[in-house]
PDB file of C-alpha atoms in Angstrom:
ATOM      1  CA  ILE A   1       0.000   0.000   0.000  1.00  0.00           C
ATOM      2  CA  VAL A   2       2.742   2.467   0.907  1.00  0.00           C
ATOM      3  CA  LEU A   3       4.632   1.759  -2.325  1.00  0.00           C
ATOM      4  CA  VAL A   4       1.651   2.610  -4.480  1.00  0.00           C
ATOM      5  CA  THR A   5       0.567   5.787  -2.667  1.00  0.00           C
ATOM      6  CA  PRO A   6       3.668   7.900  -1.951  1.00  0.00           C
ATOM      7  CA  ASP A   7       1.463  11.000  -1.817  1.00  0.00           C
ATOM      8  CA  VAL A   8      -0.112   9.681   1.417  1.00  0.00           C
ATOM      9  CA  SER A   9       1.735   9.714   4.754  1.00  0.00           C
ATOM     10  CA  PHE A  10       1.810   6.537   6.877  1.00  0.00           C
ATOM     11  CA  SER A  11       2.772   5.591  10.410  1.00  0.00           C
ATOM     12  CA  LEU A  12       3.064   1.988  11.585  1.00  0.00           C
ATOM     13  CA  TYR A  13       3.191   1.009  15.252  1.00  0.00           C
ATOM     14  CA  HIS A  14       3.724  -2.405  16.803  1.00  0.00           C
ATOM     15  CA  ASN A  15       3.362  -2.853  20.575  1.00  0.00           C
ATOM     16  CA  ASP A  16       3.432   0.920  20.960  1.00  0.00           C
ATOM     17  CA  LYS A  17       6.727   1.077  19.067  1.00  0.00           C
ATOM     18  CA  GLN A  18       6.837   3.079  15.852  1.00  0.00           C
ATOM     19  CA  LEU A  19       8.289   0.991  13.030  1.00  0.00           C
ATOM     20  CA  TYR A  20       7.620   3.367  10.156  1.00  0.00           C
ATOM     21  CA  ASP A  21       7.021   7.082   9.842  1.00  0.00           C
ATOM     22  CA  LEU A  22       6.598   7.770   6.132  1.00  0.00           C
ATOM     23  CA  PRO A  23       5.885  11.345   5.053  1.00  0.00           C
ATOM     24  CA  LYS A  24       4.306  12.343   1.765  1.00  0.00           C
ATOM     25  CA  THR A  25       6.952  12.258  -0.940  1.00  0.00           C
ATOM     26  CA  VAL A  26       7.775  11.068  -4.457  1.00  0.00           C
ATOM     27  CA  LEU A  27       7.997   7.404  -5.401  1.00  0.00           C
ATOM     28  CA  LYS A  28      11.791   7.038  -5.343  1.00  0.00           C
ATOM     29  CA  GLN A  29      12.054   8.616  -1.909  1.00  0.00           C
ATOM     30  CA  ARG A  30       9.226   6.424  -0.607  1.00  0.00           C
ATOM     31  CA  ILE A  31      11.141   3.318  -1.693  1.00  0.00           C
ATOM     32  CA  ILE A  32      14.255   4.646   0.046  1.00  0.00           C
ATOM     33  CA  ASN A  33      12.285   5.434   3.188  1.00  0.00           C
ATOM     34  CA  VAL A  34      10.904   1.880   3.314  1.00  0.00           C
ATOM     35  CA  PHE A  35      13.992  -0.127   2.354  1.00  0.00           C
ATOM     36  CA  GLY A  36      16.837   2.081   3.590  1.00  0.00           C
ATOM     37  CA  ASN A  37      19.181   4.843   2.499  1.00  0.00           C
ATOM     38  CA  SER A  38      21.395   2.399   0.605  1.00  0.00           C
ATOM     39  CA  TYR A  39      18.726   2.392  -2.108  1.00  0.00           C
ATOM     40  CA  LYS A  40      19.684   5.926  -3.085  1.00  0.00           C
ATOM     41  CA  GLU A  41      22.449   4.450  -5.214  1.00  0.00           C
ATOM     42  CA  LYS A  42      20.636   1.264  -6.241  1.00  0.00           C
ATOM     43  CA  LEU A  43      17.626   2.455  -8.229  1.00  0.00           C
ATOM     44  CA  LEU A  44      17.582   2.834 -12.009  1.00  0.00           C
ATOM     45  CA  PRO A  45      14.523   4.524 -13.554  1.00  0.00           C
ATOM     46  CA  VAL A  46      12.380   2.516 -15.964  1.00  0.00           C
ATOM     47  CA  HIS A  47       9.946   4.274 -18.269  1.00  0.00           C
ATOM     48  CA  GLN A  48       8.078   3.371 -21.436  1.00  0.00           C
ATOM     49  CA  ASP A  49       4.869   4.855 -22.820  1.00  0.00           C
ATOM     50  CA  SER A  50       2.830   3.247 -25.580  1.00  0.00           C
ATOM     51  CA  GLN A  51      -0.758   2.911 -26.735  1.00  0.00           C
ATOM     52  CA  VAL A  52      -0.978  -0.456 -24.980  1.00  0.00           C
ATOM     53  CA  VAL A  53       0.610   0.278 -21.617  1.00  0.00           C
ATOM     54  CA  ARG A  54       2.507   2.912 -19.687  1.00  0.00           C
ATOM     55  CA  ILE A  55       5.368   1.563 -17.590  1.00  0.00           C
ATOM     56  CA  ASP A  56       7.132   3.493 -14.840  1.00  0.00           C
ATOM     57  CA  GLY A  57       9.201   2.556 -11.831  1.00  0.00           C
ATOM     58  CA  PHE A  58      12.664   1.477 -10.810  1.00  0.00           C
ATOM     59  CA  ILE A  59      14.929  -1.536 -11.027  1.00  0.00           C
ATOM     60  CA  GLY A  60      18.010  -2.276  -8.939  1.00  0.00           C
ATOM     61  CA  THR A  61      21.544  -1.905 -10.220  1.00  0.00           C
ATOM     62  CA  PRO A  62      23.371  -5.134 -11.179  1.00  0.00           C
ATOM     63  CA  SER A  63      25.647  -4.862  -8.141  1.00  0.00           C
ATOM     64  CA  SER A  64      22.612  -4.912  -5.827  1.00  0.00           C
ATOM     65  CA  ALA A  65      21.354  -8.317  -7.056  1.00  0.00           C
ATOM     66  CA  LYS A  66      20.691 -10.893  -4.320  1.00  0.00           C
ATOM     67  CA  LYS A  67      20.264 -14.654  -4.227  1.00  0.00           C
ATOM     68  CA  SER A  68      17.050 -14.275  -2.251  1.00  0.00           C
ATOM     69  CA  LYS A  69      13.775 -12.947  -3.587  1.00  0.00           C
ATOM     70  CA  GLY A  70      11.445 -10.608  -1.742  1.00  0.00           C
ATOM     71  CA  GLU A  71      11.915  -7.130  -3.175  1.00  0.00           C
ATOM     72  CA  GLN A  72      10.135  -7.603  -6.476  1.00  0.00           C
ATOM     73  CA  TYR A  73       6.957  -5.552  -6.816  1.00  0.00           C
ATOM     74  CA  LEU A  74       4.527  -5.206  -9.700  1.00  0.00           C
ATOM     75  CA  PHE A  75       1.496  -2.915  -9.707  1.00  0.00           C
ATOM     76  CA  VAL A  76      -1.219  -2.335 -12.273  1.00  0.00           C
ATOM     77  CA  ASN A  77      -3.508   0.675 -11.999  1.00  0.00           C
ATOM     78  CA  HIS A  78      -2.408   1.139  -8.343  1.00  0.00           C
ATOM     79  CA  ARG A  79      -3.102  -2.529  -7.524  1.00  0.00           C
ATOM     80  CA  TYR A  80      -0.389  -4.868  -6.259  1.00  0.00           C
ATOM     81  CA  ILE A  81      -0.141  -8.007  -8.385  1.00  0.00           C
ATOM     82  CA  LYS A  82       1.918 -11.156  -8.852  1.00  0.00           C
ATOM     83  CA  HIS A  83       2.718 -12.041 -12.429  1.00  0.00           C
ATOM     84  CA  PRO A  84       5.332 -14.781 -13.106  1.00  0.00           C
ATOM     85  CA  TYR A  85       5.268 -14.064 -16.847  1.00  0.00           C
ATOM     86  CA  PHE A  86       6.255 -10.426 -16.367  1.00  0.00           C
ATOM     87  CA  HIS A  87       8.789 -11.424 -13.730  1.00  0.00           C
ATOM     88  CA  HIS A  88      10.386 -13.602 -16.397  1.00  0.00           C
ATOM     89  CA  ALA A  89      10.485 -10.610 -18.768  1.00  0.00           C
ATOM     90  CA  ILE A  90      12.522  -8.657 -16.223  1.00  0.00           C
ATOM     91  CA  GLN A  91      14.803 -11.551 -15.306  1.00  0.00           C
ATOM     92  CA  SER A  92      15.564 -12.362 -18.923  1.00  0.00           C
ATOM     93  CA  ALA A  93      16.320  -8.699 -19.633  1.00  0.00           C
ATOM     94  CA  VAL A  94      19.014  -8.557 -16.941  1.00  0.00           C
ATOM     95  CA  GLU A  95      20.371 -12.107 -16.913  1.00  0.00           C
ATOM     96  CA  SER A  96      23.503 -11.101 -18.841  1.00  0.00           C
ATOM     97  CA  VAL A  97      24.541  -8.502 -16.230  1.00  0.00           C
ATOM     98  CA  ILE A  98      23.861 -10.330 -12.950  1.00  0.00           C
ATOM     99  CA  PRO A  99      25.255 -13.604 -11.527  1.00  0.00           C
ATOM    100  CA  PRO A 100      23.245 -16.804 -12.104  1.00  0.00           C
ATOM    101  CA  ASP A 101      20.453 -17.478  -9.603  1.00  0.00           C
ATOM    102  CA  HIS A 102      20.422 -13.854  -8.470  1.00  0.00           C
ATOM    103  CA  HIS A 103      17.484 -11.458  -8.465  1.00  0.00           C
ATOM    104  CA  LEU A 104      17.233  -7.714  -8.762  1.00  0.00           C
ATOM    105  CA  SER A 105      14.867  -5.603  -6.744  1.00  0.00           C
ATOM    106  CA  TYR A 106      12.242  -3.914  -8.876  1.00  0.00           C
ATOM    107  CA  PHE A 107       9.249  -1.665  -8.440  1.00  0.00           C
ATOM    108  CA  ILE A 108       7.310  -1.600 -11.706  1.00  0.00           C
ATOM    109  CA  TYR A 109       4.022   0.220 -12.246  1.00  0.00           C
ATOM    110  CA  PHE A 110       1.697  -0.483 -15.183  1.00  0.00           C
ATOM    111  CA  GLU A 111      -1.071   1.836 -16.318  1.00  0.00           C
ATOM    112  CA  VAL A 112      -3.503   0.169 -18.727  1.00  0.00           C
ATOM    113  CA  ASP A 113      -7.085   0.465 -19.851  1.00  0.00           C
ATOM    114  CA  PRO A 114      -9.110  -1.227 -17.055  1.00  0.00           C
ATOM    115  CA  GLY A 115     -11.185  -2.921 -19.728  1.00  0.00           C
ATOM    116  CA  LYS A 116      -8.114  -4.789 -20.949  1.00  0.00           C
ATOM    117  CA  ILE A 117      -7.343  -6.605 -17.697  1.00  0.00           C
ATOM    118  CA  ASP A 118      -9.249  -9.186 -15.674  1.00  0.00           C
ATOM    119  CA  VAL A 119      -8.778  -9.026 -11.893  1.00  0.00           C
ATOM    120  CA  ASN A 120     -11.255 -11.809 -11.115  1.00  0.00           C
ATOM    121  CA  ILE A 121      -9.173 -14.858 -11.992  1.00  0.00           C
ATOM    122  CA  HIS A 122      -8.088 -15.484  -8.375  1.00  0.00           C
ATOM    123  CA  PRO A 123      -9.940 -15.061  -5.048  1.00  0.00           C
ATOM    124  CA  THR A 124      -7.222 -12.808  -3.590  1.00  0.00           C
ATOM    125  CA  LYS A 125      -7.367 -10.503  -6.653  1.00  0.00           C
ATOM    126  CA  ILE A 126      -3.557 -10.558  -6.753  1.00  0.00           C
ATOM    127  CA  GLU A 127      -3.290 -12.369 -10.074  1.00  0.00           C
ATOM    128  CA  VAL A 128      -4.355 -10.335 -13.101  1.00  0.00           C
ATOM    129  CA  LYS A 129      -4.908 -11.381 -16.698  1.00  0.00           C
ATOM    130  CA  PHE A 130      -3.821  -8.938 -19.413  1.00  0.00           C
ATOM    131  CA  GLN A 131      -5.563  -9.118 -22.785  1.00  0.00           C
ATOM    132  CA  GLU A 132      -2.367  -8.105 -24.598  1.00  0.00           C
ATOM    133  CA  GLU A 133      -0.006 -10.028 -22.368  1.00  0.00           C
ATOM    134  CA  LYS A 134       2.623 -10.818 -24.994  1.00  0.00           C
ATOM    135  CA  VAL A 135       2.789  -7.208 -26.132  1.00  0.00           C
ATOM    136  CA  VAL A 136       3.180  -5.955 -22.562  1.00  0.00           C
ATOM    137  CA  TYR A 137       5.889  -8.590 -21.985  1.00  0.00           C
ATOM    138  CA  ALA A 138       7.856  -7.312 -24.987  1.00  0.00           C
ATOM    139  CA  ILE A 139       7.477  -3.668 -23.965  1.00  0.00           C
ATOM    140  CA  LEU A 140       8.529  -4.412 -20.376  1.00  0.00           C
ATOM    141  CA  HIS A 141      11.523  -6.443 -21.517  1.00  0.00           C
ATOM    142  CA  ALA A 142      12.647  -3.625 -23.821  1.00  0.00           C
ATOM    143  CA  ALA A 143      12.137  -0.954 -21.145  1.00  0.00           C
ATOM    144  CA  VAL A 144      14.278  -2.822 -18.607  1.00  0.00           C
ATOM    145  CA  ARG A 145      17.019  -3.501 -21.165  1.00  0.00           C
ATOM    146  CA  HIS A 146      16.996   0.177 -22.084  1.00  0.00           C
ATOM    147  CA  ALA A 147      17.376   1.179 -18.425  1.00  0.00           C
ATOM    148  CA  MET A 148      20.294  -1.214 -18.056  1.00  0.00           C
ATOM    149  CA  GLY A 149      21.870   0.082 -21.254  1.00  0.00           C
ATOM    150  CA  LEU A 150      21.753   3.675 -20.036  1.00  0.00           C
ATOM    151  CA  PHE A 151      23.286   2.590 -16.731  1.00  0.00           C
ATOM    152  CA  ASN A 152      26.133   0.748 -18.470  1.00  0.00           C
ATOM    153  CA  ILE A 153      26.917   3.831 -20.551  1.00  0.00           C
ATOM    154  CA  SER A 154      26.812   6.337 -17.714  1.00  0.00           C
ATOM    155  CA  SER A 155      28.671   4.084 -15.268  1.00  0.00           C
ATOM    156  CA  ASN A 156      31.759   4.278 -17.482  1.00  0.00           C
ATOM    157  CA  ILE A 157      31.982   7.996 -16.701  1.00  0.00           C
ATOM    158  CA  ASP A 158      32.865   8.769 -13.102  1.00  0.00           C
ATOM    159  CA  PHE A 159      31.583  12.303 -12.781  1.00  0.00           C
ATOM    160  CA  GLU A 160      32.643  12.418  -9.122  1.00  0.00           C
ATOM    161  CA  ASN A 161      36.299  11.703  -9.837  1.00  0.00           C
ATOM    162  CA  ILE A 162      37.094  13.383 -13.135  1.00  0.00           C
ATOM    163  CA  SER A 163      40.622  14.847 -12.949  1.00  0.00           C
ATOM    164  CA  PRO A 164      40.714  18.615 -13.431  1.00  0.00           C
ATOM    165  CA  ILE A 165      42.469  20.008 -16.504  1.00  0.00           C
ATOM    166  CA  ASP A 166      46.081  20.858 -15.693  1.00  0.00           C
ATOM    167  CA  PHE A 167      46.903  24.409 -16.766  1.00  0.00           C
ATOM    168  CA  SER A 168      50.226  24.546 -14.869  1.00  0.00           C
ATOM    169  CA  GLU A 169      52.304  24.170 -18.044  1.00  0.00           C
ATOM    170  CA  MET A 170      50.855  27.399 -19.374  1.00  0.00           C
ATOM    171  CA  SER A 171      51.983  29.554 -16.454  1.00  0.00           C
ATOM    172  CA  GLY A 172      55.100  31.757 -16.539  1.00  0.00           C
ATOM    173  CA  ARG A 173      55.357  31.977 -20.307  1.00  0.00           C
ATOM    174  CA  GLY A 174      54.653  35.667 -20.672  1.00  0.00           C
ATOM    175  CA  GLU A 175      51.853  37.279 -22.626  1.00  0.00           C
ATOM    176  CA  VAL A 176      49.462  35.099 -24.557  1.00  0.00           C
ATOM    177  CA  LYS A 177      49.532  36.186 -28.198  1.00  0.00           C
ATOM    178  CA  GLU A 178      46.975  35.654 -30.902  1.00  0.00           C
ATOM    179  CA  PRO A 179      48.161  33.008 -33.398  1.00  0.00           C
ATOM    180  CA  GLN A 180      49.124  34.335 -36.833  1.00  0.00           C
ATOM    181  CA  ILE A 181      47.985  32.749 -40.066  1.00  0.00           C
ATOM    182  CA  SER A 182      50.041  32.903 -43.272  1.00  0.00           C
ATOM    183  CA  TYR A 183      48.920  31.916 -46.739  1.00  0.00           C
ATOM    184  CA  ASN A 184      49.962  32.164 -50.395  1.00  0.00           C
ATOM    185  CA  PRO A 185      47.641  34.577 -52.235  1.00  0.00           C
ATOM    186  CA  ASP A 186      48.689  33.119 -55.614  1.00  0.00           C
ATOM    187  CA  TYR A 187      47.678  29.547 -54.695  1.00  0.00           C
ATOM    188  CA  ASN A 188      45.023  28.133 -57.036  1.00  0.00           C
ATOM    189  CA  PRO A 189      43.526  24.834 -55.872  1.00  0.00           C
ATOM    190  CA  PHE A 190      42.266  24.155 -59.417  1.00  0.00           C
ATOM    191  CA  TYR A 191      45.684  24.577 -61.006  1.00  0.00           C
ATOM    192  CA  THR A 192      47.446  21.289 -61.815  1.00  0.00           C
ATOM    193  CA  HIS A 193      50.747  20.223 -63.385  1.00  0.00           C
ATOM    194  CA  HIS A 194      48.767  18.886 -66.358  1.00  0.00           C
ATOM    195  CA  ASP A 195      47.362  22.339 -66.988  1.00  0.00           C
ATOM    196  CA  ALA A 196      50.826  23.863 -66.956  1.00  0.00           C
ATOM    197  CA  THR A 197      52.172  21.324 -69.460  1.00  0.00           C
ATOM    198  CA  HIS A 198      49.172  21.715 -71.720  1.00  0.00           C
ATOM    199  CA  SER A 199      49.493  25.521 -71.695  1.00  0.00           C
ATOM    200  CA  SER A 200      53.220  25.473 -72.525  1.00  0.00           C
ATOM    201  CA  GLY A 201      52.642  23.179 -75.479  1.00  0.00           C
ATOM    202  CA  THR A 202      50.197  25.428 -77.281  1.00  0.00           C
TER     203      THR A 202
END
């Protein structure tokens, strides 16, 4: 409930002890508030918009993958669901960047036309049937791969530790002068040796 309504504040008490105090916030900060500050560096944004489905959310970085499950969340139209088929889409999209038998945390939110899903296939209402399941699978798979691709590109650039440009070699050399350009005013780029020979022979 708290992961699907970050715009609502929550407090949870157990035996008069407060376990959670969650203020209104944005989705990423809500996830961090629930699972810990270490998630600040572990969440990669996932986004894809199409006529069939809108997908938003976050997936963990490859280095945060765990052998145990438990931090995999799917939601459709603000409803928590379990969907093994879509879980497979995510796992297959990241299998090349995480160790075998490991799982990434993810928090994926689908927005679809309510008329294109069936929430009455299981008594708990947790399992949902999508009319265009294969299309959604493909879109989800592509969105996760895209998020991972952007992470792999940006992770090669360490913006926190880029060495400053060294200007020390330029100091103590006197006044900086404007560079001078010289050229031959008689140069003709269309003039060739063949033309010269031809002209001298006539």
